[in-house]
Coordinates of C-alpha atoms in Angstrom, one line a residue:
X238 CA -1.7 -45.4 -33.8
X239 CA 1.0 -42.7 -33.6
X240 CA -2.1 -39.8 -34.1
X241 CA -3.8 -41.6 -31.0
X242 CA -0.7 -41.5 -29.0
X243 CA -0.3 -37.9 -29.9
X244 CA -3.3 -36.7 -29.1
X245 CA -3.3 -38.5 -25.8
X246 CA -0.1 -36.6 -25.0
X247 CA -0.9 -33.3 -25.8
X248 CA -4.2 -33.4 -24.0
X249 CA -2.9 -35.1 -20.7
X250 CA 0.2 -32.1 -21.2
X251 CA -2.9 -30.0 -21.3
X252 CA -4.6 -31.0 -18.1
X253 CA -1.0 -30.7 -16.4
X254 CA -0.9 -27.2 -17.5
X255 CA -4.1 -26.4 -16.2
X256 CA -4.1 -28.2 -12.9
X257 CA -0.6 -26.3 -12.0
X258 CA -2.2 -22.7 -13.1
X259 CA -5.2 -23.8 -10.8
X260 CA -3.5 -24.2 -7.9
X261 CA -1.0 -21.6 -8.3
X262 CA -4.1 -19.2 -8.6
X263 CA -5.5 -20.9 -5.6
X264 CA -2.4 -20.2 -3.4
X265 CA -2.1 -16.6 -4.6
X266 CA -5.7 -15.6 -3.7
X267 CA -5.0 -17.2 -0.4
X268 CA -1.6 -15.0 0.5
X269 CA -3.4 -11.9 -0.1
X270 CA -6.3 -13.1 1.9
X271 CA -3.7 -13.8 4.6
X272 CA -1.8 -10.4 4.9
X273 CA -2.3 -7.8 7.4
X274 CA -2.8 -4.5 6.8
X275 CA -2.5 -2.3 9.6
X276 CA -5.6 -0.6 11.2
X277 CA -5.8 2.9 10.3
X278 CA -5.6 6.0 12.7
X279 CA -8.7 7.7 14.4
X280 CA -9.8 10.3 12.2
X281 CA -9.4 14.1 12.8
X282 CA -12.2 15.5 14.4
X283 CA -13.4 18.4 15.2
X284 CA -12.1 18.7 19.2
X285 CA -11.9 21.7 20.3
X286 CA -8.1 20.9 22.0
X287 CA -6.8 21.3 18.4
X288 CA -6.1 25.1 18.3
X289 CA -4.6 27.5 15.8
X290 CA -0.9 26.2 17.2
X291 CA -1.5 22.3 17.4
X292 CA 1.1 20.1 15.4
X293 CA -2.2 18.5 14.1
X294 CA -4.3 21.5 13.0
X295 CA -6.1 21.3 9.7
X296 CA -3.5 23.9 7.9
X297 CA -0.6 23.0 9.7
X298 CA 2.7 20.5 9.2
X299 CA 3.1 18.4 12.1
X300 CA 6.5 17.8 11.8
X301 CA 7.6 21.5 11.5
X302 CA 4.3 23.6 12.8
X303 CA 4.3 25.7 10.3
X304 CA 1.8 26.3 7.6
X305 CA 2.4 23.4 5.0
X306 CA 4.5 24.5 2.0
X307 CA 3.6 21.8 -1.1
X308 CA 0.8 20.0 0.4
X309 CA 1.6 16.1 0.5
X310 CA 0.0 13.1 1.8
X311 CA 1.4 10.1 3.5
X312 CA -0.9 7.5 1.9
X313 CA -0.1 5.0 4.6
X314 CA -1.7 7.1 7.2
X315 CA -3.7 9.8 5.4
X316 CA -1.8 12.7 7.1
X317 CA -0.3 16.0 5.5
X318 CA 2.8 17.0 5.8
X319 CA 5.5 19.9 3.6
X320 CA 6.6 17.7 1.1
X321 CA 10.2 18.6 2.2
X322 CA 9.7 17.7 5.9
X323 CA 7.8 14.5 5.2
X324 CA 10.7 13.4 2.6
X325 CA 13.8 14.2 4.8
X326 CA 11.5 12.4 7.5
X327 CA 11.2 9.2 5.7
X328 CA 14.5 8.9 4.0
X329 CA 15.9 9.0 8.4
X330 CA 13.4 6.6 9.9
X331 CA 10.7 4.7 6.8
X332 CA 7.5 5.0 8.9
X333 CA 4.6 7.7 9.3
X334 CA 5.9 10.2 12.0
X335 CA 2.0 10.2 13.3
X336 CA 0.9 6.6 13.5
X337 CA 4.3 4.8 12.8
X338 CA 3.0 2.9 10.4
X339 CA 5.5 1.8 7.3
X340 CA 6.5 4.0 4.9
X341 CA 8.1 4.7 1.6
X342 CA 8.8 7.6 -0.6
X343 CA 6.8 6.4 -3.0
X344 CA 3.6 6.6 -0.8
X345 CA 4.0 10.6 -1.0
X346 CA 1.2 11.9 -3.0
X347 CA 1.2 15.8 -3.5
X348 CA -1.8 17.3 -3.1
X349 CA -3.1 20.3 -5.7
X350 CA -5.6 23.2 -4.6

């Protein structure tokens, strides 16, 4: 009697277990279904209005206008930037000086050549 009784308690434990894992799944797979990632920025083309002196030329920072020093990208918006002026810009404001999206520091990604 008392092996019947424990056996029915474990399993139904079991099921309890299983049914709170399955919906817990469930839920999480529906909050990263729900958020909202922001739309990302037109790319760069080839327009002939971007000249040698343009903040967004191909080999230029945009924040200084300079030729970028330590290549580093901005992963929330794709851009380049010096890593110095992209890192002094985010600690001051926490958002892409291009697109404003959101940003952190640890979105910096340095780019080798």
């Amino acid at each position: 009697m008392s092996n019947i009784f424990s056996l029915t308690f474990r399993s139904s434990a079991f099921i309890i277990q299983f049914l709170d894992y399955w919906n817990t799944r469930t839920d999480l797979r529906q909050l990263f279904n729900q958020q909202q990632l922001p739309d990302l920025p037109p790319p760069i083309s080839g327009d002939k209005n971007l000249g040698k002196n343009s903040p967004i030329s191909l080999n230029l920072c945009p924040i200084c206008g300079h030729k970028r020093t330590n290549a580093t990208a901005l992963t929330s918006s794709g851009y380049v930037f010096c890593y110095s002026c992209i890192h002094s810009y985010l600690i001051k404001n926490n958002r892409c000086p291009i697109t404003g999206f959101p940003s952190k520091l640890e979105q910096l990604v340095r780019i080798f050549s």
